[in-house]
mmCIF file of C-alpha atoms and ligand atoms in Angstrom:
data_model
loop_
_atom_site.group_PDB
_atom_site.id
_atom_site.type_symbol
_atom_site.label_atom_id
_atom_site.label_comp_id
_atom_site.label_asym_id
_atom_site.label_seq_id
_atom_site.Cartn_x
_atom_site.Cartn_y
_atom_site.Cartn_z
ATOM 1 C CA MET A 1230 101.981 83.537 109.704
ATOM 2 C CA ASN A 1231 106.036 83.762 110.087
ATOM 3 C CA GLY A 1232 107.453 86.063 113.419
ATOM 4 C CA LEU A 1233 104.001 86.624 115.121
ATOM 5 C CA ALA A 1234 104.715 83.753 117.866
ATOM 6 C CA GLY A 1235 106.439 85.331 120.581
ATOM 7 C CA GLN A 1236 105.900 88.151 120.697
ATOM 8 C CA THR A 1237 103.422 91.186 121.907
ATOM 9 C CA ALA A 1238 100.436 92.859 119.812
ATOM 10 C CA LEU A 1239 98.461 95.210 120.840
ATOM 11 C CA VAL A 1240 95.100 95.430 119.218
ATOM 12 C CA THR A 1241 92.541 98.165 119.492
ATOM 13 C CA GLY A 1242 88.502 98.360 119.027
ATOM 14 C CA VAL A 1243 88.262 95.438 119.790
ATOM 15 C CA GLY A 1244 85.032 94.813 121.776
ATOM 16 C CA SER A 1245 83.749 93.346 118.726
ATOM 17 C CA GLY A 1246 83.892 92.769 114.616
ATOM 18 C CA ILE A 1247 87.265 93.058 113.241
ATOM 19 C CA GLY A 1248 89.033 94.082 116.340
ATOM 20 C CA ARG A 1249 87.826 91.334 117.742
ATOM 21 C CA ALA A 1250 88.863 88.720 115.109
ATOM 22 C CA SER A 1251 92.047 90.294 114.552
ATOM 23 C CA ALA A 1252 92.357 89.785 118.678
ATOM 24 C CA LEU A 1253 92.242 86.767 118.201
ATOM 25 C CA ARG A 1254 94.031 85.551 115.459
ATOM 26 C CA PHE A 1255 97.249 87.231 117.070
ATOM 27 C CA ALA A 1256 96.197 84.649 120.075
ATOM 28 C CA GLU A 1257 96.582 81.824 118.037
ATOM 29 C CA GLU A 1258 99.257 82.743 116.213
ATOM 30 C CA GLY A 1259 101.099 82.377 119.464
ATOM 31 C CA ALA A 1260 101.654 86.398 120.696
ATOM 32 C CA ASN A 1261 100.976 87.487 123.124
ATOM 33 C CA VAL A 1262 98.540 90.324 122.983
ATOM 34 C CA VAL A 1263 96.274 93.661 124.662
ATOM 35 C CA VAL A 1264 93.261 94.269 123.462
ATOM 36 C CA ALA A 1265 91.995 98.150 124.727
ATOM 37 C CA ASP A 1266 88.605 99.611 123.595
ATOM 38 C CA ILE A 1267 86.377 101.653 125.004
ATOM 39 C CA ASP A 1268 83.396 98.895 126.026
ATOM 40 C CA VAL A 1269 85.327 97.570 128.861
ATOM 41 C CA GLU A 1270 82.098 94.942 128.383
ATOM 42 C CA GLY A 1271 82.723 93.177 124.900
ATOM 43 C CA GLY A 1272 86.950 93.718 124.975
ATOM 44 C CA ARG A 1273 87.049 91.856 128.526
ATOM 45 C CA GLU A 1274 84.992 89.768 126.482
ATOM 46 C CA THR A 1275 87.597 89.078 124.204
ATOM 47 C CA VAL A 1276 90.173 88.567 126.457
ATOM 48 C CA ASP A 1277 87.682 85.903 128.286
ATOM 49 C CA LEU A 1278 87.763 84.154 124.751
ATOM 50 C CA ILE A 1279 91.521 84.439 123.857
ATOM 51 C CA GLU A 1280 91.600 82.772 127.409
ATOM 52 C CA ASN A 1281 89.279 79.684 126.981
ATOM 53 C CA ALA A 1282 91.105 79.069 123.541
ATOM 54 C CA GLY A 1283 95.339 78.810 124.947
ATOM 55 C CA GLY A 1284 96.290 82.105 125.356
ATOM 56 C CA ASP A 1285 97.787 85.673 127.141
ATOM 57 C CA ALA A 1286 95.607 88.290 126.325
ATOM 58 C CA THR A 1287 95.675 91.952 128.753
ATOM 59 C CA PHE A 1288 92.174 94.609 128.399
ATOM 60 C CA VAL A 1289 93.269 98.336 129.376
ATOM 61 C CA GLU A 1290 89.370 100.112 128.391
ATOM 62 C CA VAL A 1291 91.388 102.943 125.994
ATOM 63 C CA ASP A 1292 89.789 106.405 123.925
ATOM 64 C CA VAL A 1293 91.445 106.395 120.897
ATOM 65 C CA SER A 1294 90.485 109.846 120.392
ATOM 66 C CA ASP A 1295 92.288 111.086 123.907
ATOM 67 C CA THR A 1296 95.819 111.498 123.546
ATOM 68 C CA ALA A 1297 96.418 110.852 127.438
ATOM 69 C CA SER A 1298 93.721 107.567 127.646
ATOM 70 C CA VAL A 1299 96.596 106.731 124.530
ATOM 71 C CA GLU A 1300 99.413 107.100 125.909
ATOM 72 C CA ARG A 1301 98.417 105.486 128.823
ATOM 73 C CA MET A 1302 97.540 102.195 126.500
ATOM 74 C CA VAL A 1303 101.371 101.788 125.389
ATOM 75 C CA ASP A 1304 102.851 102.204 128.248
ATOM 76 C CA ALA A 1305 100.724 99.186 130.217
ATOM 77 C CA THR A 1306 101.729 97.079 126.709
ATOM 78 C CA VAL A 1307 104.995 97.557 127.394
ATOM 79 C CA GLU A 1308 105.073 97.014 131.094
ATOM 80 C CA THR A 1309 102.472 93.771 131.376
ATOM 81 C CA TYR A 1310 104.691 92.478 128.442
ATOM 82 C CA GLY A 1311 107.726 93.808 127.726
ATOM 83 C CA SER A 1312 108.089 95.428 125.182
ATOM 84 C CA LEU A 1313 105.758 96.431 121.853
ATOM 85 C CA ASP A 1314 105.869 94.373 118.588
ATOM 86 C CA PHE A 1315 102.607 94.699 116.728
ATOM 87 C CA ALA A 1316 99.950 97.035 116.292
ATOM 88 C CA HIS A 1317 96.014 96.825 114.575
ATOM 89 C CA ASN A 1318 95.092 100.585 115.045
ATOM 90 C CA ASN A 1319 91.384 99.487 114.437
ATOM 91 C CA ALA A 1320 88.823 101.629 116.395
ATOM 92 C CA GLY A 1321 86.655 103.250 113.940
ATOM 93 C CA ILE A 1322 82.548 104.724 114.033
ATOM 94 C CA LEU A 1323 80.609 104.890 111.889
ATOM 95 C CA THR A 1324 78.568 108.276 111.106
ATOM 96 C CA ASP A 1325 74.825 107.671 109.561
ATOM 97 C CA PHE A 1326 73.995 108.738 105.571
ATOM 98 C CA VAL A 1327 73.601 112.832 105.332
ATOM 99 C CA GLU A 1328 75.010 115.160 102.768
ATOM 100 C CA THR A 1329 77.708 117.565 103.517
ATOM 101 C CA THR A 1330 75.702 120.381 104.010
ATOM 102 C CA GLY A 1331 74.227 118.607 106.319
ATOM 103 C CA ILE A 1332 77.134 117.461 108.509
ATOM 104 C CA SER A 1333 76.553 119.363 111.603
ATOM 105 C CA GLU A 1334 79.651 120.465 113.265
ATOM 106 C CA ALA A 1335 79.799 117.969 116.266
ATOM 107 C CA ASN A 1336 79.449 115.207 113.972
ATOM 108 C CA TRP A 1337 82.393 115.723 111.700
ATOM 109 C CA ASP A 1338 85.069 116.482 115.198
ATOM 110 C CA ARG A 1339 83.962 113.352 116.131
ATOM 111 C CA ILE A 1340 84.488 111.221 112.653
ATOM 112 C CA VAL A 1341 87.368 112.565 112.797
ATOM 113 C CA GLU A 1342 88.508 112.784 116.378
ATOM 114 C CA VAL A 1343 87.451 108.757 116.739
ATOM 115 C CA ASN A 1344 88.710 107.767 113.051
ATOM 116 C CA LEU A 1345 91.501 109.655 111.560
ATOM 117 C CA LYS A 1346 93.200 111.599 115.338
ATOM 118 C CA GLY A 1347 92.684 108.140 116.771
ATOM 119 C CA ILE A 1348 94.583 106.485 114.680
ATOM 120 C CA TRP A 1349 98.017 109.282 114.181
ATOM 121 C CA ALA A 1350 97.651 109.425 118.399
ATOM 122 C CA CYS A 1351 98.007 105.758 118.305
ATOM 123 C CA MET A 1352 101.153 106.005 116.803
ATOM 124 C CA LYS A 1353 102.636 108.595 118.382
ATOM 125 C CA ALA A 1354 102.458 106.449 121.173
ATOM 126 C CA GLU A 1355 103.237 103.187 119.478
ATOM 127 C CA LEU A 1356 106.528 104.458 117.619
ATOM 128 C CA PRO A 1357 108.600 105.315 119.861
ATOM 129 C CA ALA A 1358 107.464 102.374 121.636
ATOM 130 C CA MET A 1359 108.778 100.323 119.056
ATOM 131 C CA GLU A 1360 111.526 101.533 118.121
ATOM 132 C CA ARG A 1361 112.938 101.226 121.408
ATOM 133 C CA THR A 1362 112.633 96.871 121.271
ATOM 134 C CA GLY A 1363 113.603 96.891 118.536
ATOM 135 C CA GLY A 1364 111.442 97.426 115.597
ATOM 136 C CA GLY A 1365 107.959 96.232 114.527
ATOM 137 C CA ALA A 1366 104.588 96.809 112.756
ATOM 138 C CA VAL A 1367 101.362 98.649 112.274
ATOM 139 C CA VAL A 1368 98.149 98.084 110.031
ATOM 140 C CA ASN A 1369 95.885 100.997 110.026
ATOM 141 C CA THR A 1370 91.751 100.414 109.536
ATOM 142 C CA ALA A 1371 91.339 102.138 106.682
ATOM 143 C CA SER A 1372 87.880 101.680 104.098
ATOM 144 C CA GLU A 1373 87.143 100.675 101.417
ATOM 145 C CA ALA A 1374 85.097 104.537 101.409
ATOM 146 C CA GLY A 1375 89.104 105.575 102.293
ATOM 147 C CA LEU A 1376 89.553 105.003 97.960
ATOM 148 C CA VAL A 1377 86.237 106.234 96.902
ATOM 149 C CA GLY A 1378 84.502 108.888 96.883
ATOM 150 C CA MET A 1379 81.159 107.710 98.920
ATOM 151 C CA GLY A 1380 77.819 110.873 99.410
ATOM 152 C CA GLY A 1381 76.112 110.623 101.938
ATOM 153 C CA LEU A 1382 79.829 109.592 104.037
ATOM 154 C CA SER A 1383 81.752 112.207 102.942
ATOM 155 C CA SER A 1384 82.348 112.989 106.575
ATOM 156 C CA TYR A 1385 83.253 109.198 107.500
ATOM 157 C CA SER A 1386 84.645 108.552 104.116
ATOM 158 C CA ALA A 1387 87.398 111.548 104.140
ATOM 159 C CA SER A 1388 88.969 110.324 107.461
ATOM 160 C CA LYS A 1389 89.097 107.481 105.776
ATOM 161 C CA HIS A 1390 91.099 108.978 103.467
ATOM 162 C CA GLY A 1391 93.380 110.586 105.522
ATOM 163 C CA VAL A 1392 93.583 107.184 106.909
ATOM 164 C CA VAL A 1393 96.120 105.974 103.911
ATOM 165 C CA GLY A 1394 97.694 109.718 103.640
ATOM 166 C CA LEU A 1395 98.528 109.059 107.478
ATOM 167 C CA THR A 1396 99.290 105.710 106.975
ATOM 168 C CA LYS A 1397 101.334 105.964 103.411
ATOM 169 C CA SER A 1398 103.808 109.304 105.575
ATOM 170 C CA VAL A 1399 104.247 107.553 108.425
ATOM 171 C CA ALA A 1400 105.457 104.925 106.709
ATOM 172 C CA LEU A 1401 108.193 107.162 104.528
ATOM 173 C CA GLU A 1402 109.138 108.318 107.929
ATOM 174 C CA TYR A 1403 110.476 104.836 109.510
ATOM 175 C CA ALA A 1404 111.013 103.235 105.938
ATOM 176 C CA GLU A 1405 115.038 102.547 106.809
ATOM 177 C CA ARG A 1406 114.126 102.530 110.851
ATOM 178 C CA ASP A 1407 112.277 98.473 110.476
ATOM 179 C CA ILE A 1408 109.279 99.485 111.518
ATOM 180 C CA ARG A 1409 106.444 98.834 108.287
ATOM 181 C CA ILE A 1410 103.108 100.977 107.911
ATOM 182 C CA ASN A 1411 100.471 99.608 106.370
ATOM 183 C CA ALA A 1412 96.914 99.745 105.642
ATOM 184 C CA ILE A 1413 94.027 97.781 104.504
ATOM 185 C CA ALA A 1414 90.564 99.101 103.855
ATOM 186 C CA PRO A 1415 88.057 96.735 104.530
ATOM 187 C CA GLY A 1416 84.653 95.780 102.248
ATOM 188 C CA PRO A 1417 81.404 95.193 103.433
ATOM 189 C CA THR A 1418 82.089 93.036 106.723
ATOM 190 C CA LYS A 1419 79.769 91.547 109.362
ATOM 191 C CA THR A 1420 79.921 93.699 112.249
ATOM 192 C CA ASN A 1421 79.090 95.797 114.702
ATOM 193 C CA ILE A 1422 79.673 98.885 113.161
ATOM 194 C CA GLN A 1423 75.740 99.661 112.371
ATOM 195 C CA SER A 1424 74.854 100.071 115.827
ATOM 196 C CA GLY A 1425 77.521 102.530 117.106
ATOM 197 C CA ILE A 1426 76.258 105.122 113.960
ATOM 198 C CA VAL A 1427 77.187 109.244 114.888
ATOM 199 C CA GLY A 1428 73.762 110.302 114.827
ATOM 200 C CA ASP A 1429 73.524 113.629 112.975
ATOM 201 C CA SER A 1430 69.800 115.587 112.208
ATOM 202 C CA GLY A 1431 69.958 116.069 108.663
ATOM 203 C CA GLY A 1432 69.961 119.643 109.750
ATOM 204 C CA THR A 1433 67.871 121.355 109.691
ATOM 205 C CA SER A 1434 65.563 120.780 107.413
ATOM 206 C CA ILE A 1435 62.664 118.027 107.000
ATOM 207 C CA LEU A 1436 63.730 116.486 103.396
ATOM 208 C CA GLY A 1437 66.868 116.738 105.787
ATOM 209 C CA ARG A 1438 66.548 114.795 107.865
ATOM 210 C CA ILE A 1439 63.676 112.373 106.122
ATOM 211 C CA ARG A 1440 66.676 111.397 103.631
ATOM 212 C CA SER A 1441 69.230 110.567 107.192
ATOM 213 C CA VAL A 1442 66.586 108.172 108.226
ATOM 214 C CA VAL A 1443 66.073 106.319 105.333
ATOM 215 C CA GLY A 1444 69.843 106.398 104.397
ATOM 216 C CA THR A 1445 70.829 104.790 107.636
ATOM 217 C CA VAL A 1446 67.828 102.315 107.665
ATOM 218 C CA ARG A 1447 69.607 101.159 104.040
ATOM 219 C CA MET A 1448 73.271 101.010 105.364
ATOM 220 C CA ALA A 1449 71.510 98.546 108.311
ATOM 221 C CA LEU A 1450 69.669 96.766 106.542
ATOM 222 C CA ARG A 1451 72.460 95.567 103.810
ATOM 223 C CA THR A 1452 75.018 95.454 106.669
ATOM 224 C CA LEU A 1453 72.832 93.597 109.380
ATOM 225 C CA ARG A 1454 70.573 91.437 106.583
ATOM 226 C CA ALA A 1455 71.874 87.495 106.591
ATOM 227 C CA ASP A 1456 70.464 86.579 103.031
ATOM 228 C CA PHE A 1457 72.148 89.799 102.027
ATOM 229 C CA ASP A 1458 70.304 90.283 99.380
ATOM 230 C CA THR A 1459 70.484 94.112 98.542
ATOM 231 C CA SER A 1460 72.869 96.509 96.747
ATOM 232 C CA ALA A 1461 75.616 95.670 98.804
ATOM 233 C CA MET A 1462 75.962 92.661 97.877
ATOM 234 C CA ARG A 1463 75.874 93.138 94.577
ATOM 235 C CA ASP A 1464 78.458 95.723 94.323
ATOM 236 C CA VAL A 1465 80.685 93.034 95.536
ATOM 237 C CA PRO A 1466 82.585 91.285 92.937
ATOM 238 C CA MET A 1467 82.424 88.394 94.816
ATOM 239 C CA GLY A 1468 79.125 88.675 95.241
ATOM 240 C CA ARG A 1469 79.489 88.311 99.400
ATOM 241 C CA ILE A 1470 80.338 90.874 102.139
ATOM 242 C CA ALA A 1471 82.747 89.828 104.329
ATOM 243 C CA ASP A 1472 83.695 87.777 107.751
ATOM 244 C CA PRO A 1473 85.430 90.049 110.649
ATOM 245 C CA GLU A 1474 88.701 86.807 109.930
ATOM 246 C CA GLU A 1475 89.169 87.875 106.180
ATOM 247 C CA MET A 1476 90.717 91.408 108.158
ATOM 248 C CA ALA A 1477 92.181 89.828 110.623
ATOM 249 C CA GLY A 1478 93.956 87.147 107.794
ATOM 250 C CA ALA A 1479 95.032 90.008 105.843
ATOM 251 C CA VAL A 1480 95.803 92.164 109.582
ATOM 252 C CA ALA A 1481 98.624 88.703 110.273
ATOM 253 C CA PHE A 1482 99.850 88.726 106.555
ATOM 254 C CA LEU A 1483 101.508 92.110 106.829
ATOM 255 C CA CYS A 1484 102.446 92.141 110.478
ATOM 256 C CA SER A 1485 104.415 88.613 109.431
ATOM 257 C CA THR A 1486 107.929 88.533 108.123
ATOM 258 C CA ASP A 1487 106.326 87.288 104.618
ATOM 259 C CA ALA A 1488 105.750 90.719 103.964
ATOM 260 C CA SER A 1489 109.323 92.380 105.681
ATOM 261 C CA PHE A 1490 109.196 94.096 101.796
ATOM 262 C CA VAL A 1491 106.438 95.541 102.165
ATOM 263 C CA THR A 1492 105.404 99.425 104.182
ATOM 264 C CA GLY A 1493 103.470 102.110 103.354
ATOM 265 C CA THR A 1494 100.722 100.243 100.903
ATOM 266 C CA THR A 1495 96.454 100.444 101.716
ATOM 267 C CA ILE A 1496 96.059 96.210 100.753
ATOM 268 C CA PRO A 1497 91.624 96.262 99.875
ATOM 269 C CA VAL A 1498 90.902 93.474 101.359
ATOM 270 C CA ASP A 1499 86.826 93.535 99.443
ATOM 271 C CA GLY A 1500 86.097 90.989 97.128
ATOM 272 C CA GLY A 1501 87.010 92.793 94.211
ATOM 273 C CA GLN A 1502 85.094 96.200 94.706
ATOM 274 C CA ALA A 1503 88.582 98.194 94.148
ATOM 275 C CA ALA A 1504 89.060 97.105 91.321
ATOM 276 C CA ASP A 1505 85.605 97.694 89.908
HETATM 277 P P1 NAD B 2879 82.352 97.205 115.975
HETATM 278 O O1 NAD B 2879 81.051 98.618 115.779
HETATM 279 O O2 NAD B 2879 82.385 95.675 115.134
HETATM 280 O O3 NAD B 2879 84.149 97.518 116.143
HETATM 281 C C1 NAD B 2879 84.279 98.696 116.763
HETATM 282 C C2 NAD B 2879 84.539 98.728 117.902
HETATM 283 O O4 NAD B 2879 85.637 99.857 118.136
HETATM 284 C C3 NAD B 2879 83.715 98.469 119.456
HETATM 285 O O5 NAD B 2879 84.843 97.568 119.698
HETATM 286 C C4 NAD B 2879 84.210 100.128 119.265
HETATM 287 O O6 NAD B 2879 83.560 99.916 120.719
HETATM 288 C C5 NAD B 2879 85.293 100.369 119.473
HETATM 289 N N1 NAD B 2879 85.487 102.451 119.156
HETATM 290 C C6 NAD B 2879 84.358 103.168 118.526
HETATM 291 N N2 NAD B 2879 85.273 104.224 119.469
HETATM 292 C C7 NAD B 2879 86.038 103.938 120.378
HETATM 293 C C8 NAD B 2879 87.027 105.174 120.549
HETATM 294 N N3 NAD B 2879 86.799 106.692 120.401
HETATM 295 N N4 NAD B 2879 88.238 104.358 121.783
HETATM 296 C C9 NAD B 2879 87.838 103.258 121.511
HETATM 297 N N5 NAD B 2879 87.272 102.245 120.945
HETATM 298 C C10 NAD B 2879 86.793 102.702 120.223
HETATM 299 O O7 NAD B 2879 83.027 97.644 113.947
HETATM 300 P P2 NAD B 2879 83.995 97.266 113.482
HETATM 301 O O8 NAD B 2879 83.217 97.563 112.061
HETATM 302 O O9 NAD B 2879 84.541 96.104 113.960
HETATM 303 O O10 NAD B 2879 84.705 98.465 113.106
HETATM 304 C C11 NAD B 2879 86.138 97.673 112.306
HETATM 305 C C12 NAD B 2879 86.777 98.698 111.656
HETATM 306 O O11 NAD B 2879 86.552 98.476 110.683
HETATM 307 C C13 NAD B 2879 86.330 100.703 111.838
HETATM 308 O O12 NAD B 2879 87.611 101.024 112.102
HETATM 309 C C14 NAD B 2879 86.023 101.062 110.258
HETATM 310 O O13 NAD B 2879 85.700 102.074 109.957
HETATM 311 C C15 NAD B 2879 86.248 100.002 109.741
HETATM 312 N N6 NAD B 2879 85.731 99.152 108.540
HETATM 313 C C16 NAD B 2879 84.412 98.654 109.147
HETATM 314 C C17 NAD B 2879 83.565 97.938 107.604
HETATM 315 C C18 NAD B 2879 82.337 96.889 107.995
HETATM 316 O O14 NAD B 2879 82.123 97.069 107.007
HETATM 317 N N7 NAD B 2879 82.087 96.558 109.436
HETATM 318 C C19 NAD B 2879 84.459 98.107 106.345
HETATM 319 C C20 NAD B 2879 85.679 99.583 106.045
HETATM 320 C C21 NAD B 2879 85.640 99.399 107.194
#
């Protein structure tokens, strides 16, 4: 990919899944990578994977919902490598499957704080650092759920629609300042996201609880089953779910000079789901 070698990339949510694949891809392209996660063990494993492949990476612990923690992450990046050129704001969590009336305030707040406020907090700290060292590119991880509604996942879907709107708006603010800001909208991807689910009570009714449990199990099966003979697979026009590396390819493209006139857009990486 043009323009990534010798630059510095910061990736959040690297303990597994899409963020790990993105960090590995940046390193493969010759970038120095700061890998940040709330999960220290997973983040350090990603550093080991990058170093074993001959790349250069540094782990920073972060909670993206905490602005002070995010500021420390960006400061550490610039202190370690002297600049911040690319940021992939990717950390995110999934809620369990529950209708809107059954969502607790605590879970609503946590989903929005991590998935939406977290992206804002990252850009708030990253953009001045990028501007100081000559510009750069940001990629935010939205979701297919940020492009279409998803019954049973309204808080997650709302947070991801927010990421799409935030990406467009901030891109306009920085369009003349050498910083391009885009997003990817992954379709179903083989990752660990099910294990970090923010559970909810399903409301106070027994029926709500049963619906919640059934929906969560259904989603877990959709994501985890390797043979994937389920509705999730049938929902994807290309007939399969994605590997995280396929998301990393889109991120690398959006950061590269091949995407030099692309800003404010969200690219669906979803096997055709958004077209359906
Ligand atoms: P994952 O669980 O494998 O990775 C998410 C990472 O984010 C984990 O390492 C986790 O520790 C980290 N994280 C969670 N909360 C954090 C916080 N507060 N601060 C810092 N790090 C935190 O899941 P994934 O599927 O790779 O998810 C990455 C992104 O992709 C998320 O934003 C998710 O919403 C999005 N996404 C995933 C899918 C999918 O099917 N897997 C589809 C669409 C969008």
